[in-house]
Short mmCIF file of N, CA and C in Angstrom, two decimals:
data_model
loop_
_atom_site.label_atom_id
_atom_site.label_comp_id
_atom_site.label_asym_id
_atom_site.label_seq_id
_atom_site.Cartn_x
_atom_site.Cartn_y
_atom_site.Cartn_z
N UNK A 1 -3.80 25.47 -2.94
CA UNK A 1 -2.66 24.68 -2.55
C UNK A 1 -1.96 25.33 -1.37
N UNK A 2 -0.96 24.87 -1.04
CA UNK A 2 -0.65 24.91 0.53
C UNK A 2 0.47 26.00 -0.65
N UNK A 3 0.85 27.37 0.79
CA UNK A 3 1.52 28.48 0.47
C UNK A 3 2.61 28.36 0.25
N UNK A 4 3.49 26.91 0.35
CA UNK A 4 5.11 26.84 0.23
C UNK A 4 5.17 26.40 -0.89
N UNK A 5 4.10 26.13 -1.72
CA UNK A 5 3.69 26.01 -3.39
C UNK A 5 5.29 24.22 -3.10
N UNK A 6 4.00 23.55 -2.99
CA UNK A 6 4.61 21.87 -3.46
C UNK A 6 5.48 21.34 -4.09
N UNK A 7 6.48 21.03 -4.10
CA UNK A 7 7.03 20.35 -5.42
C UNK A 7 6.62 19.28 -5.65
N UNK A 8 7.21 19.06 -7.21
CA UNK A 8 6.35 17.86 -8.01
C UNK A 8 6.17 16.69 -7.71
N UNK A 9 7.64 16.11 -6.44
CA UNK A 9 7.60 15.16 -5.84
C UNK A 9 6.36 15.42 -4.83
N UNK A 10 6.23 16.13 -4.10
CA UNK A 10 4.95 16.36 -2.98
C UNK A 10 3.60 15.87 -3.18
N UNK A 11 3.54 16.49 -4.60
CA UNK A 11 2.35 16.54 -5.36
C UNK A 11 1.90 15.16 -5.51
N UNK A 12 2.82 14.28 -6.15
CA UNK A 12 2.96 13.12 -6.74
C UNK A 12 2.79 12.15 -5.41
N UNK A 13 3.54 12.49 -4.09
CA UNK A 13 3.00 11.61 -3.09
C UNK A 13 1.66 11.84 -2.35
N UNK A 14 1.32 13.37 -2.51
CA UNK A 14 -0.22 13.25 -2.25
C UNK A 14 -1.34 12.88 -2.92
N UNK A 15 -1.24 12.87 -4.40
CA UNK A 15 -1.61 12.44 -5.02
C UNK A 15 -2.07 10.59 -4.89
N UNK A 16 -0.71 10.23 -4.87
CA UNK A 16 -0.65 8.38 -4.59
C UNK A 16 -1.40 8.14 -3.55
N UNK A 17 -1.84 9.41 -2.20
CA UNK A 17 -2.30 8.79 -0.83
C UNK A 17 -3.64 8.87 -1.70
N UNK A 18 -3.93 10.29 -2.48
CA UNK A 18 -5.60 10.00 -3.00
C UNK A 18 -6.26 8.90 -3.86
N UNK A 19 -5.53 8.57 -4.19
CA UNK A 19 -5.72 7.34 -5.50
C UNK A 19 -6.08 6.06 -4.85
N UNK A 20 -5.62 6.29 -3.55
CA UNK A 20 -5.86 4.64 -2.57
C UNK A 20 -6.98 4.64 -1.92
N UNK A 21 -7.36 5.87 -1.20
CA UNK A 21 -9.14 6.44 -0.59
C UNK A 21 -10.28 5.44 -1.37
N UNK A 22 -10.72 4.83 -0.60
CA UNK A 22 -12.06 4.37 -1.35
C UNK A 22 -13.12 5.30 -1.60
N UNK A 23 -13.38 6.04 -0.85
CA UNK A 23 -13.99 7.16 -1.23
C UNK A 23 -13.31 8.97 -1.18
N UNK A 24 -14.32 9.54 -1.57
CA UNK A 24 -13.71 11.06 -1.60
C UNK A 24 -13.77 11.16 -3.17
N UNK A 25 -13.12 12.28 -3.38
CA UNK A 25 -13.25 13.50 -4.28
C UNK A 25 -12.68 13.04 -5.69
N UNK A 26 -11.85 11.52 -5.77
CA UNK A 26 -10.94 11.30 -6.44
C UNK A 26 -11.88 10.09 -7.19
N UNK A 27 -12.98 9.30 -6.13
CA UNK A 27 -13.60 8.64 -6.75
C UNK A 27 -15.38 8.98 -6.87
N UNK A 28 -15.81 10.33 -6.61
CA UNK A 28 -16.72 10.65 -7.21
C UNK A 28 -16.76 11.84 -7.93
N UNK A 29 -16.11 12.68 -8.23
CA UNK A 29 -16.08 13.57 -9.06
C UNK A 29 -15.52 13.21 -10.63
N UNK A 30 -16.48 13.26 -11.78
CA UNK A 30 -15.35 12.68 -13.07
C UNK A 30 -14.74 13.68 -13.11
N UNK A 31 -14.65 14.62 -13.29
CA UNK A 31 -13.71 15.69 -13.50
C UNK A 31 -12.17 15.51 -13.02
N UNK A 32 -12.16 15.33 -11.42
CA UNK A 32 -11.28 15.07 -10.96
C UNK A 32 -10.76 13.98 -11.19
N UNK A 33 -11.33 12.52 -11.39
CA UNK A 33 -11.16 11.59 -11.92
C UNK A 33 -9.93 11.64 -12.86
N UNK A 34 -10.60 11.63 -13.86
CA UNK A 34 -9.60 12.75 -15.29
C UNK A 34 -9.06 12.83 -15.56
N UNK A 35 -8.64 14.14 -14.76
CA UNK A 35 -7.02 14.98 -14.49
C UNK A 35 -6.47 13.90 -13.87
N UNK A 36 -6.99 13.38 -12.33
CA UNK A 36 -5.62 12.27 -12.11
C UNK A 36 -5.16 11.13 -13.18
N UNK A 37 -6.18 10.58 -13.73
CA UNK A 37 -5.54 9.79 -14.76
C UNK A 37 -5.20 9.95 -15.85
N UNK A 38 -5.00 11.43 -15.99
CA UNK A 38 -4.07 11.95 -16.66
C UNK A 38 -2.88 12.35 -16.44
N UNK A 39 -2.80 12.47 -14.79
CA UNK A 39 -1.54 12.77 -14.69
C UNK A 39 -1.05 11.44 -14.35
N UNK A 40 -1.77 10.35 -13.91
CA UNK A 40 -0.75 8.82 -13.70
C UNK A 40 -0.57 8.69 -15.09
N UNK A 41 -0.74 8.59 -16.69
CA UNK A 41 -0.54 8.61 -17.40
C UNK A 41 0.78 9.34 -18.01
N UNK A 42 0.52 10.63 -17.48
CA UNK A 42 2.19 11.95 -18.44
C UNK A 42 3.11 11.11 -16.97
N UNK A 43 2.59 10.60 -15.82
CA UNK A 43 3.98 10.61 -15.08
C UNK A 43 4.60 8.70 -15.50
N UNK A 44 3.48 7.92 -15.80
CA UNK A 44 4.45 7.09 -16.42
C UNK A 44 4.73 6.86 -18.01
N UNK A 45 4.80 8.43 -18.70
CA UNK A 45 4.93 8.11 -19.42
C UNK A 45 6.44 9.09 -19.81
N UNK A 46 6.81 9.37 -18.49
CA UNK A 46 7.90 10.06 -17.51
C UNK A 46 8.13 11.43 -18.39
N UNK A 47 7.14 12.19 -18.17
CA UNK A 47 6.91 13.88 -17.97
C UNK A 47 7.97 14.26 -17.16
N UNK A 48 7.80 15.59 -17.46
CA UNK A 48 8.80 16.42 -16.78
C UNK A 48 7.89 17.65 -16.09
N UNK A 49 8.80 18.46 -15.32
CA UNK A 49 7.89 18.98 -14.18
C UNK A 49 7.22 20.10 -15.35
N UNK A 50 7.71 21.07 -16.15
CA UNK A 50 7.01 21.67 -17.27
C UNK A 50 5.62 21.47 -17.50
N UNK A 51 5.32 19.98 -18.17
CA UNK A 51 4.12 19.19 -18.26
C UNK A 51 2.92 19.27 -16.81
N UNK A 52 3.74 18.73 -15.76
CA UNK A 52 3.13 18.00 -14.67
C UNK A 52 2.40 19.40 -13.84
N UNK A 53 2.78 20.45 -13.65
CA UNK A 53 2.73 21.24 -12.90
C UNK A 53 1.16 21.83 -13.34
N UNK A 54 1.32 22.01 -14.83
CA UNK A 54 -0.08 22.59 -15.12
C UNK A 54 -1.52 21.62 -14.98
N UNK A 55 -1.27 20.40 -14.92
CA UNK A 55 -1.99 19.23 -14.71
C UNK A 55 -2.25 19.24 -13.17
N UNK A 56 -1.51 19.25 -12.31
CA UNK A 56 -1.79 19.61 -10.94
C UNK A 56 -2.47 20.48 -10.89
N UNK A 57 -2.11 21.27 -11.33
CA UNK A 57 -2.87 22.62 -11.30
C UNK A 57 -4.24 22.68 -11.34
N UNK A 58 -4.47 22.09 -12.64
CA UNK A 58 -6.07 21.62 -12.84
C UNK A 58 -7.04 20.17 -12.17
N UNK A 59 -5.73 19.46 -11.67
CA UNK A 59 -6.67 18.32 -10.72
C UNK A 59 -7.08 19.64 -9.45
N UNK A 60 -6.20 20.62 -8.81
CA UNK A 60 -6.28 21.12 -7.29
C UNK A 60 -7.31 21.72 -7.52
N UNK A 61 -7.84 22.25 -8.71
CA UNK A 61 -8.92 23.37 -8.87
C UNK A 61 -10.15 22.32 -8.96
N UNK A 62 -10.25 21.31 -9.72
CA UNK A 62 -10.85 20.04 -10.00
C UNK A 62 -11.35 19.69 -8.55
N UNK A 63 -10.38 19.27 -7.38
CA UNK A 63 -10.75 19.00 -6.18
C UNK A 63 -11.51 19.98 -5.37
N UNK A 64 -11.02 21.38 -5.40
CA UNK A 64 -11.29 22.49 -5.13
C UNK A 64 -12.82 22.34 -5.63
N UNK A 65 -12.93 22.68 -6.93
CA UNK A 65 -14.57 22.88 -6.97
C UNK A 65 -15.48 21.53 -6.52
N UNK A 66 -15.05 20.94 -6.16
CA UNK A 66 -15.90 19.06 -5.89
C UNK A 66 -15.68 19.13 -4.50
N UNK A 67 -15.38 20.40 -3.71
CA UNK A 67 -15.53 20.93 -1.84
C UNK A 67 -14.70 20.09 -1.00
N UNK A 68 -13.75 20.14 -1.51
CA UNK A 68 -11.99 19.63 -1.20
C UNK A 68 -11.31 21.13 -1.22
N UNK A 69 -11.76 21.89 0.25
CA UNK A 69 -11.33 23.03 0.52
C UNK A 69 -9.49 23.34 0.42
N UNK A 70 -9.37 22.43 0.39
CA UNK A 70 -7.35 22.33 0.33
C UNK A 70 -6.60 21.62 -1.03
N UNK A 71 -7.29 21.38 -1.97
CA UNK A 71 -7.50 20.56 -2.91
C UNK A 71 -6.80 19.15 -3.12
N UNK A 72 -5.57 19.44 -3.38
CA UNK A 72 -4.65 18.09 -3.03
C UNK A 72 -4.53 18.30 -1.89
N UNK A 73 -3.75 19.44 -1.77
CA UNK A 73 -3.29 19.30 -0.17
C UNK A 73 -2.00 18.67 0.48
N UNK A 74 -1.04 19.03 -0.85
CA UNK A 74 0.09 18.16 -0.68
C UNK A 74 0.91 18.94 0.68
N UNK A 75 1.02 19.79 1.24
CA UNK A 75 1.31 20.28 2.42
C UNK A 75 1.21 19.63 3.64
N UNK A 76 0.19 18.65 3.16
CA UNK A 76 -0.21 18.11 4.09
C UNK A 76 0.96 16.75 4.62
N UNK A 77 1.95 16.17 3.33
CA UNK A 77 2.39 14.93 3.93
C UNK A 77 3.51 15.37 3.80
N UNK A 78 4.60 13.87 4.15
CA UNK A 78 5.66 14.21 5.07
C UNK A 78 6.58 14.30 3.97
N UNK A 79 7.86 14.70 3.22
CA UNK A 79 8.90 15.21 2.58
C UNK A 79 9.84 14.73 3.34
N UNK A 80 10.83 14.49 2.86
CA UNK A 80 12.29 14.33 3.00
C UNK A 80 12.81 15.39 1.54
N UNK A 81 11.94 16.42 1.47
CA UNK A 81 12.88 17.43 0.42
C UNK A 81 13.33 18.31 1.29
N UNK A 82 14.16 19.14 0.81
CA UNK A 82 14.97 20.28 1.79
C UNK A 82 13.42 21.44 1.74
N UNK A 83 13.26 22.01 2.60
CA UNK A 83 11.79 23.11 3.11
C UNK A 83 10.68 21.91 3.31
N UNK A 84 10.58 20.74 3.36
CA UNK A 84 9.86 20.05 4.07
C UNK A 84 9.22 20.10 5.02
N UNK A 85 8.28 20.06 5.10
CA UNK A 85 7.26 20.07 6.89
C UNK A 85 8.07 19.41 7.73
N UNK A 86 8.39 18.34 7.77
CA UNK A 86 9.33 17.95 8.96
C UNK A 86 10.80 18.08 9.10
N UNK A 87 11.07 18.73 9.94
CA UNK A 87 12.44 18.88 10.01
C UNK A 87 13.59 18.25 10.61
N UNK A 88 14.71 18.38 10.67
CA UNK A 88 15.24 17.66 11.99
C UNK A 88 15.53 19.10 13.27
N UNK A 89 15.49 18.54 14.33
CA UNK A 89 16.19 19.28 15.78
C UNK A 89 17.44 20.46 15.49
N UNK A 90 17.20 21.42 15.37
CA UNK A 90 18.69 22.39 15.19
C UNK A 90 19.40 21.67 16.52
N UNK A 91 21.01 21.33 16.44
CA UNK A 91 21.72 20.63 17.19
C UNK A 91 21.11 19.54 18.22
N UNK A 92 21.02 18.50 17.12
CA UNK A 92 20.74 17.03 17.51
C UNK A 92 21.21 16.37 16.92
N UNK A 93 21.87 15.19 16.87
CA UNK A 93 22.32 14.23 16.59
C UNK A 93 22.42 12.93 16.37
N UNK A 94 21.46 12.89 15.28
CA UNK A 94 20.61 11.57 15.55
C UNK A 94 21.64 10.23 15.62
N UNK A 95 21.50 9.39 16.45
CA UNK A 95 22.16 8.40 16.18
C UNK A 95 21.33 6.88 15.91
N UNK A 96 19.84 7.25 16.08
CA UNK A 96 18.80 5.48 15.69
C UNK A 96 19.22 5.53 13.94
N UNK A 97 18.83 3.93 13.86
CA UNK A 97 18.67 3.81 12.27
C UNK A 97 17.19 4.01 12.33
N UNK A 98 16.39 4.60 11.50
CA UNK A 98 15.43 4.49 11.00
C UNK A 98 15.02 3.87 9.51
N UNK A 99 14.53 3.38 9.35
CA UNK A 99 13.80 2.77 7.99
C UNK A 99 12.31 3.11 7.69
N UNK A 100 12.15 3.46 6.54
CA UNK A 100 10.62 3.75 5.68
C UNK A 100 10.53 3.42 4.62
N UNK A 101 9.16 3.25 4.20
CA UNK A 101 9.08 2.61 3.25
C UNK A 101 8.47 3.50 2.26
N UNK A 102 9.27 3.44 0.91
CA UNK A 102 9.16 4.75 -0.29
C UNK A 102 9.54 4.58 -1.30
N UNK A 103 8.38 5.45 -2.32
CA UNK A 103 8.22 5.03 -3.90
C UNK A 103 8.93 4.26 -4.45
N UNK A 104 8.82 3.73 -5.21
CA UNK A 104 10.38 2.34 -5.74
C UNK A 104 10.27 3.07 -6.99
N UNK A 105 9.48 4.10 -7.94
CA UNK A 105 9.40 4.54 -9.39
C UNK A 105 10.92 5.13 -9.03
N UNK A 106 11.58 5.17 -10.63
CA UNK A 106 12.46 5.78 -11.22
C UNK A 106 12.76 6.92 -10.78
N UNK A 107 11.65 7.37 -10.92
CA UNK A 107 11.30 8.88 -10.45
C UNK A 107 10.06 9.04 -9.19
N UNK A 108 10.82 9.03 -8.07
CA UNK A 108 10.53 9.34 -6.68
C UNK A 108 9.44 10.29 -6.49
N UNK A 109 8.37 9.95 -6.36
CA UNK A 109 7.76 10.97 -5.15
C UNK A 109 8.06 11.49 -3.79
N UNK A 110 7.52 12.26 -2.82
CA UNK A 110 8.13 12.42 -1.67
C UNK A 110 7.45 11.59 -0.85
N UNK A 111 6.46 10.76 -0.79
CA UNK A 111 6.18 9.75 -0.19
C UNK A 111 6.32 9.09 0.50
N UNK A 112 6.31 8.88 2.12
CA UNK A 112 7.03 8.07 2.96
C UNK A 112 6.00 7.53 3.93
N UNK A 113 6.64 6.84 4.40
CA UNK A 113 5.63 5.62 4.98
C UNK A 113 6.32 5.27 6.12
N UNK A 114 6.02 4.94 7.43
CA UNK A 114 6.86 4.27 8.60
C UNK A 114 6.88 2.85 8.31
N UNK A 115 7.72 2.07 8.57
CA UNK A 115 7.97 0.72 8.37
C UNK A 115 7.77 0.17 9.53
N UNK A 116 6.62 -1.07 9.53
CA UNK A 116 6.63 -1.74 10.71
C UNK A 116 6.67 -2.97 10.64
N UNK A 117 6.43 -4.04 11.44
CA UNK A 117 6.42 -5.43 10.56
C UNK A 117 5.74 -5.55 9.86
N UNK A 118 4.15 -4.73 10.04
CA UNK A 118 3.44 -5.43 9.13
C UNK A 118 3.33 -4.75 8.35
N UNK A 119 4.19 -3.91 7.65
CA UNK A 119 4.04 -2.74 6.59
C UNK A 119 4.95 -3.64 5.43
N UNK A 120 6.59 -3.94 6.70
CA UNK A 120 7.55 -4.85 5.67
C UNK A 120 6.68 -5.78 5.12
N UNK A 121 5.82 -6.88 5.82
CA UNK A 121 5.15 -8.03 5.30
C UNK A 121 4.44 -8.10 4.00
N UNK A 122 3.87 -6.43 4.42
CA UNK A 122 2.64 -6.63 3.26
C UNK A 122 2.66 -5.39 3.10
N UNK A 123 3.54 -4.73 2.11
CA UNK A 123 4.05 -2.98 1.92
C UNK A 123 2.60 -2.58 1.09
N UNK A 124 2.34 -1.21 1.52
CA UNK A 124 1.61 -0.52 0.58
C UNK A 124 1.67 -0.57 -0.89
N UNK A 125 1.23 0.04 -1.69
CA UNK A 125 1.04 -0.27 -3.17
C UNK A 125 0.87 1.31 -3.74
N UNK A 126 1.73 1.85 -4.62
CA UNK A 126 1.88 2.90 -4.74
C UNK A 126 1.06 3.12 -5.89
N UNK A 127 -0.14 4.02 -5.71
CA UNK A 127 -0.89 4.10 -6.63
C UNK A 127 -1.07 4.35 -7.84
N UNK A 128 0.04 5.44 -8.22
CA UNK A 128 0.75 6.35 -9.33
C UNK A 128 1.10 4.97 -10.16
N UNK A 129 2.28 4.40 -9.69
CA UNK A 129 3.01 3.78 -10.36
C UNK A 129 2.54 1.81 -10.27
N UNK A 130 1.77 1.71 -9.42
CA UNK A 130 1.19 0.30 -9.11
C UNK A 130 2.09 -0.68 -8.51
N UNK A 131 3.19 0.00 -7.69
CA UNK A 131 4.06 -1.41 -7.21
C UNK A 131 4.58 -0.55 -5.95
N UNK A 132 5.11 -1.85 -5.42
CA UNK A 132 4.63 -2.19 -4.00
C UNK A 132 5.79 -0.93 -3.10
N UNK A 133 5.56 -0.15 -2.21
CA UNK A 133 6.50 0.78 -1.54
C UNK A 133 7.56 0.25 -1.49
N UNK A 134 9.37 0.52 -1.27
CA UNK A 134 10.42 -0.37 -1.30
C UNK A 134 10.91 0.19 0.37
N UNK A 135 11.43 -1.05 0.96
CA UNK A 135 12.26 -0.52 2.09
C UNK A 135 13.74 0.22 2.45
N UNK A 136 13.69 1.55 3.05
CA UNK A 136 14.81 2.18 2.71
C UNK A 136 15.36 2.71 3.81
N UNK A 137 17.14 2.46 4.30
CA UNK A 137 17.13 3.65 5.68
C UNK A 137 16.85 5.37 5.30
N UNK A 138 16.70 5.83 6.24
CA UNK A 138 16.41 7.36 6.68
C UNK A 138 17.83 7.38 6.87
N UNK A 139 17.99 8.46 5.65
CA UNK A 139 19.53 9.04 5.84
C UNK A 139 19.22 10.35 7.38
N UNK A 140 19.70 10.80 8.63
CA UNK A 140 19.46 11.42 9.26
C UNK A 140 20.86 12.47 9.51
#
């Protein structure tokens, strides 16, 4: 896993990008298989991070041995948590509205999406939870 060790939201939105892949590691390995639908299972069956963490744990090693050198790889997407990969500008001031489109579950992944028309039209589908991304401003 990526060295800033993920949080559960991270996890949970990289996770949702793997679940949508037509192919890869998520739909030919059973192993890996598995574990994820085990963890879409403890997360709607609204787990707590205690639970969830050791389950990650064993999908990343799961991906890991099925030559998914990064395993999830949740490092990889974008956060709006505080230590997030993307940041804002030290002294800038944003003044655009921005809008994205993100998890509508109860319980949020970090998951984000750019909103375009044709994203509003016909929003992604959040894999975890099975319903449709919701449109939201970017607090900046």
């Amino acid at each position: 896993m990526d060295e800033r060790q993920p949080t559960v939201p991270g996890l949970i939105a990289a996770l949702c990008v793997r679940l949508a892949e037509r192919d890869g590691p998520l739909t030919e390995d059973r192993e890996a298989r598995a574990t994820a639908d085990a963890i879409v299972a403890a997360l709607r069956d609204g787990a707590d991070d205690p639970v969830l963490a050791p389950l990650f744990a064993e999908l990343d090693a799961a991906l890991q041995a099925a030559g998914l050198a990064y395993g999830l790889g949740a490092g990889q997407f974008r956060t709006d948590a505080p230590g997030g990969r993307y940041q804002r500008l030290p002294g800038v001031q944003a003044r655009a509205v921005h809008k994205v489109l993100r998890c509508p579950a109860e319980r949020r992944c970090a998951r984000l999406e750019r909103a375009t028309w044709a994203t509003r039209a016909n929003p992604p589908v959040c894999s975890v939870y099975g319903l449709a991304l919701e449109e939201e401003r970017l607090r900046l």
